[in-house]
Amino acid sequence: MSQSYSALGGWFEYLNKDCGYEEWSQYLIKRLGELGAGQCGLDIGCGNGYFTRALIKAGYTVSGIDISARMLTRAKEISAQQGIRAEFLLGDITKLKTAAKADFAVAVNDCLNYVPPEKLKTAFAHVAGCLKKGGVFIFDISSIYKLKNIIGSNLFAEDDYNVAYMWFNSFKGDRVEMDVTVFERNGQGLYTRTDEMHTQYVHETGDIITALKEAGFTFTECEGHLGQPLKEDTQRINFICKK
């Protein structure tokens, strides 16, 4: 059994191509502009680097950071193919350190759901330590509604020519345990199977706000995906704050 995204990491952006990356990235760019964020930023939990590349195209200087080496390998490949010069670094949000302080940080598409509740404050403190005073931090979580009613205790699968996966989920009250099997086509036309485990944790909005304040952030606001109003069935919650 492999660690999260050891196999799936090379295909993450490809398999999520229908999630609205373009509109999502424009939302981030707009919010950063509205908040007066500076030019130098961090994309924490960058995955295959879509948001890193989009922010660079918009004129920002951004370093992508992820805990998965496979994710970063693919991020570098895509950036090279598109002629984008981007820095990608291996790092864990709960241990994050950077050589220079940034103007802003983003951590989108469930990065914080992979952090256990008892490590939230530590994660936020490390992000704060990487930011200048007044630095902007935008991140999201999958809501309790989404983890319980949409992700939890459900099966997801996709069968593509080059890759196929089966994703079995089990909702445990405070977390979702995910058992993923990935089949990757190799150069000889055969498929290699890899099994990996994921755990995403349920976070209450109040607990996140408390952890942010204890870590040195001033909480500004939270909103739904792409700035939509929050509702009982909101699937993704965005948090906007400043150091």
GROMACS .gro file of C-alpha atoms in nm:
model
  243
    1MET     CA    1   0.000   0.000   0.000
    2SER     CA    2   0.158   0.328  -0.112
    3GLN     CA    3   0.141   0.677   0.031
    4SER     CA    4  -0.116   0.924  -0.099
    5TYR     CA    5  -0.059   1.037  -0.457
    6SER     CA    6   0.239   0.809  -0.521
    7ALA     CA    7   0.059   0.677  -0.831
    8LEU     CA    8  -0.237   0.909  -0.872
    9GLY     CA    9  -0.010   1.214  -0.842
   10GLY     CA   10   0.111   1.185  -1.200
   11TRP     CA   11  -0.247   1.194  -1.328
   12PHE     CA   12  -0.415   1.429  -1.082
   13GLU     CA   13  -0.459   1.732  -1.306
   14TYR     CA   14  -0.555   1.518  -1.605
   15LEU     CA   15  -0.823   1.332  -1.412
   16ASN     CA   16  -0.959   1.657  -1.266
   17LYS     CA   17  -0.971   1.844  -1.597
   18ASP     CA   18  -1.346   1.896  -1.565
   19CYS     CA   19  -1.329   2.074  -1.226
   20GLY     CA   20  -1.322   2.424  -1.375
   21TYR     CA   21  -0.954   2.508  -1.327
   22GLU     CA   22  -0.971   2.819  -1.548
   23GLU     CA   23  -1.258   2.983  -1.360
   24TRP     CA   24  -1.111   2.874  -1.027
   25SER     CA   25  -0.773   3.032  -1.105
   26GLN     CA   26  -0.938   3.356  -1.216
   27TYR     CA   27  -1.124   3.368  -0.885
   28LEU     CA   28  -0.792   3.346  -0.700
   29ILE     CA   29  -0.632   3.614  -0.915
   30LYS     CA   30  -0.931   3.844  -0.862
   31ARG     CA   31  -0.933   3.792  -0.484
   32LEU     CA   32  -0.560   3.851  -0.454
   33GLY     CA   33  -0.601   4.176  -0.645
   34GLU     CA   34  -0.893   4.288  -0.430
   35LEU     CA   35  -0.693   4.219  -0.115
   36GLY     CA   36  -0.391   4.410  -0.238
   37ALA     CA   37  -0.160   4.111  -0.217
   38GLY     CA   38   0.195   4.162  -0.335
   39GLN     CA   39   0.365   3.986  -0.625
   40CYS     CA   40   0.553   3.705  -0.453
   41GLY     CA   41   0.354   3.401  -0.341
   42LEU     CA   42   0.339   3.036  -0.246
   43ASP     CA   43   0.104   2.773  -0.387
   44ILE     CA   44   0.087   2.519  -0.104
   45GLY     CA   45  -0.038   2.174  -0.198
   46CYS     CA   46   0.018   2.272  -0.561
   47GLY     CA   47  -0.038   1.924  -0.705
   48ASN     CA   48   0.050   1.920  -1.074
   49GLY     CA   49   0.090   2.296  -1.068
   50TYR     CA   50  -0.213   2.438  -1.250
   51PHE     CA   51  -0.265   2.728  -1.009
   52THR     CA   52   0.109   2.793  -0.987
   53ARG     CA   53   0.124   2.828  -1.365
   54ALA     CA   54  -0.193   3.040  -1.381
   55LEU     CA   55  -0.061   3.283  -1.119
   56ILE     CA   56   0.272   3.310  -1.301
   57LYS     CA   57   0.090   3.381  -1.628
   58ALA     CA   58  -0.098   3.658  -1.443
   59GLY     CA   59   0.232   3.824  -1.352
   60TYR     CA   60   0.300   3.682  -1.006
   61THR     CA   61   0.620   3.517  -0.890
   62VAL     CA   62   0.508   3.189  -0.733
   63SER     CA   63   0.671   2.877  -0.592
   64GLY     CA   64   0.468   2.558  -0.587
   65ILE     CA   65   0.500   2.332  -0.282
   66ASP     CA   66   0.364   1.980  -0.237
   67ILE     CA   67   0.422   1.678  -0.014
   68SER     CA   68   0.408   1.437  -0.311
   69ALA     CA   69   0.725   1.396  -0.516
   70ARG     CA   70   0.521   1.238  -0.795
   71MET     CA   71   0.293   1.541  -0.806
   72LEU     CA   72   0.594   1.771  -0.839
   73THR     CA   73   0.762   1.561  -1.108
   74ARG     CA   74   0.452   1.601  -1.324
   75ALA     CA   75   0.423   1.970  -1.234
   76LYS     CA   76   0.775   2.029  -1.362
   77GLU     CA   77   0.705   1.834  -1.682
   78ILE     CA   78   0.388   2.032  -1.763
   79SER     CA   79   0.556   2.365  -1.688
   80ALA     CA   80   0.849   2.277  -1.916
   81GLN     CA   81   0.610   2.172  -2.194
   82GLN     CA   82   0.430   2.507  -2.167
   83GLY     CA   83   0.751   2.709  -2.149
   84ILE     CA   84   0.679   2.837  -1.799
   85ARG     CA   85   0.967   2.881  -1.558
   86ALA     CA   86   0.833   2.774  -1.219
   87GLU     CA   87   0.997   2.663  -0.897
   88PHE     CA   88   0.852   2.352  -0.734
   89LEU     CA   89   0.958   2.242  -0.387
   90LEU     CA   90   0.893   1.932  -0.179
   91GLY     CA   91   0.735   2.035   0.149
   92ASP     CA   92   0.479   1.957   0.420
   93ILE     CA   93   0.246   2.239   0.531
   94THR     CA   94   0.283   2.127   0.895
   95LYS     CA   95   0.662   2.172   0.872
   96LEU     CA   96   0.683   2.445   0.611
   97LYS     CA   97   0.983   2.680   0.599
   98THR     CA   98   1.102   2.910   0.322
   99ALA     CA   99   1.422   3.103   0.270
  100ALA     CA  100   1.237   3.432   0.209
  101LYS     CA  101   0.900   3.559   0.327
  102ALA     CA  102   0.622   3.580   0.069
  103ASP     CA  103   0.346   3.836   0.012
  104PHE     CA  104   0.073   3.573  -0.008
  105ALA     CA  105  -0.002   3.204   0.004
  106VAL     CA  106  -0.281   2.997  -0.144
  107ALA     CA  107  -0.371   2.638  -0.053
  108VAL     CA  108  -0.664   2.520  -0.259
  109ASN     CA  109  -0.840   2.199  -0.363
  110ASP     CA  110  -0.851   2.018  -0.027
  111CYS     CA  111  -0.492   2.067   0.092
  112LEU     CA  112  -0.611   2.145   0.448
  113ASN     CA  113  -0.846   1.844   0.456
  114TYR     CA  114  -0.535   1.627   0.463
  115VAL     CA  115  -0.420   1.794   0.785
  116PRO     CA  116  -0.550   1.630   1.106
  117PRO     CA  117  -0.746   1.866   1.336
  118GLU     CA  118  -0.476   1.855   1.605
  119LYS     CA  119  -0.219   1.983   1.355
  120LEU     CA  120  -0.423   2.273   1.211
  121LYS     CA  121  -0.270   2.537   1.437
  122THR     CA  122   0.081   2.406   1.361
  123ALA     CA  123   0.011   2.418   0.987
  124PHE     CA  124  -0.124   2.774   1.005
  125ALA     CA  125   0.169   2.884   1.222
  126HIS     CA  126   0.415   2.754   0.963
  127VAL     CA  127   0.229   2.934   0.684
  128ALA     CA  128   0.235   3.254   0.892
  129GLY     CA  129   0.609   3.210   0.941
  130CYS     CA  130   0.655   3.212   0.562
  131LEU     CA  131   0.459   3.536   0.511
  132LYS     CA  132   0.541   3.902   0.554
  133LYS     CA  133   0.336   4.104   0.801
  134GLY     CA  134   0.006   4.178   0.627
  135GLY     CA  135   0.053   3.877   0.400
  136VAL     CA  136  -0.263   3.728   0.251
  137PHE     CA  137  -0.360   3.364   0.297
  138ILE     CA  138  -0.642   3.209   0.090
  139PHE     CA  139  -0.732   2.844   0.131
  140ASP     CA  140  -1.030   2.612   0.109
  141ILE     CA  141  -1.170   2.297   0.262
  142SER     CA  142  -1.424   2.043   0.150
  143SER     CA  143  -1.722   2.100   0.378
  144ILE     CA  144  -1.870   1.853   0.623
  145TYR     CA  145  -2.170   1.825   0.390
  146LYS     CA  146  -1.949   1.723   0.097
  147LEU     CA  147  -1.737   1.474   0.293
  148LYS     CA  148  -2.041   1.308   0.451
  149ASN     CA  149  -2.296   1.313   0.171
  150ILE     CA  150  -2.098   1.321  -0.154
  151ILE     CA  151  -1.750   1.180  -0.092
  152GLY     CA  152  -1.802   0.956   0.210
  153SER     CA  153  -1.910   0.592   0.175
  154ASN     CA  154  -1.924   0.620  -0.204
  155LEU     CA  155  -1.736   0.466  -0.494
  156PHE     CA  156  -1.579   0.664  -0.778
  157ALA     CA  157  -1.417   0.514  -1.085
  158GLU     CA  158  -1.284   0.615  -1.426
  159ASP     CA  159  -1.162   0.400  -1.713
  160ASP     CA  160  -0.930   0.580  -1.956
  161TYR     CA  161  -0.697   0.436  -2.218
  162ASN     CA  162  -0.379   0.531  -2.030
  163VAL     CA  163  -0.503   0.525  -1.671
  164ALA     CA  164  -0.793   0.381  -1.475
  165TYR     CA  165  -0.879   0.402  -1.108
  166MET     CA  166  -1.125   0.279  -0.848
  167TRP     CA  167  -1.181   0.495  -0.539
  168PHE     CA  168  -1.361   0.338  -0.241
  169ASN     CA  169  -1.452   0.579   0.042
  170SER     CA  170  -1.569   0.523   0.398
  171PHE     CA  171  -1.704   0.806   0.616
  172LYS     CA  172  -1.590   0.765   0.978
  173GLY     CA  173  -1.755   1.069   1.138
  174ASP     CA  174  -1.442   1.282   1.177
  175ARG     CA  175  -1.273   1.174   0.854
  176VAL     CA  176  -1.309   0.994   0.524
  177GLU     CA  177  -1.080   0.699   0.458
  178MET     CA  178  -1.010   0.646   0.089
  179ASP     CA  179  -0.882   0.324  -0.066
  180VAL     CA  180  -0.758   0.394  -0.420
  181THR     CA  181  -0.643   0.147  -0.686
  182VAL     CA  182  -0.471   0.292  -0.994
  183PHE     CA  183  -0.386   0.112  -1.321
  184GLU     CA  184  -0.127   0.291  -1.537
  185ARG     CA  185  -0.049   0.189  -1.896
  186ASN     CA  186   0.323   0.150  -1.966
  187GLY     CA  187   0.517   0.166  -2.290
  188GLN     CA  188   0.458  -0.204  -2.364
  189GLY     CA  189   0.082  -0.164  -2.345
  190LEU     CA  190   0.060  -0.341  -2.009
  191TYR     CA  191  -0.091  -0.190  -1.695
  192THR     CA  192   0.079  -0.150  -1.359
  193ARG     CA  193  -0.140  -0.160  -1.050
  194THR     CA  194  -0.076   0.060  -0.747
  195ASP     CA  195  -0.283   0.077  -0.428
  196GLU     CA  196  -0.274   0.383  -0.205
  197MET     CA  197  -0.458   0.520   0.096
  198HIS     CA  198  -0.589   0.872   0.154
  199THR     CA  199  -0.746   1.027   0.463
  200GLN     CA  200  -0.934   1.356   0.452
  201TYR     CA  201  -1.042   1.510   0.782
  202VAL     CA  202  -1.361   1.692   0.874
  203HIS     CA  203  -1.297   2.050   0.994
  204GLU     CA  204  -1.554   2.271   1.163
  205THR     CA  205  -1.544   2.633   1.046
  206GLY     CA  206  -1.521   2.760   1.404
  207ASP     CA  207  -1.222   2.538   1.479
  208ILE     CA  208  -1.041   2.667   1.171
  209ILE     CA  209  -1.103   3.031   1.263
  210THR     CA  210  -0.978   2.968   1.619
  211ALA     CA  211  -0.663   2.795   1.492
  212LEU     CA  212  -0.598   3.080   1.247
  213LYS     CA  213  -0.620   3.344   1.519
  214GLU     CA  214  -0.398   3.142   1.754
  215ALA     CA  215  -0.141   3.111   1.473
  216GLY     CA  216  -0.127   3.487   1.420
  217PHE     CA  217  -0.380   3.548   1.144
  218THR     CA  218  -0.657   3.804   1.133
  219PHE     CA  219  -0.961   3.628   0.993
  220THR     CA  220  -1.129   3.831   0.721
  221GLU     CA  221  -1.413   3.622   0.580
  222CYS     CA  222  -1.525   3.288   0.445
  223GLU     CA  223  -1.735   3.220   0.138
  224GLY     CA  224  -1.842   2.940  -0.090
  225HIS     CA  225  -1.664   2.817  -0.401
  226LEU     CA  226  -1.577   3.101  -0.639
  227GLY     CA  227  -1.720   3.351  -0.390
  228GLN     CA  228  -2.069   3.207  -0.379
  229PRO     CA  229  -2.282   3.253  -0.064
  230LEU     CA  230  -2.251   2.985   0.201
  231LYS     CA  231  -2.545   2.744   0.230
  232GLU     CA  232  -2.625   2.423   0.417
  233ASP     CA  233  -2.523   2.220   0.112
  234THR     CA  234  -2.210   2.421   0.026
  235GLN     CA  235  -1.944   2.176  -0.084
  236ARG     CA  236  -1.634   2.396  -0.065
  237ILE     CA  237  -1.561   2.676   0.183
  238ASN     CA  238  -1.298   2.942   0.111
  239PHE     CA  239  -1.117   3.122   0.394
  240ILE     CA  240  -0.952   3.460   0.345
  241CYS     CA  241  -0.721   3.600   0.612
  242LYS     CA  242  -0.412   3.813   0.672
  243LYS     CA  243  -0.108   3.779   0.893
   0.00000   0.00000   0.00000
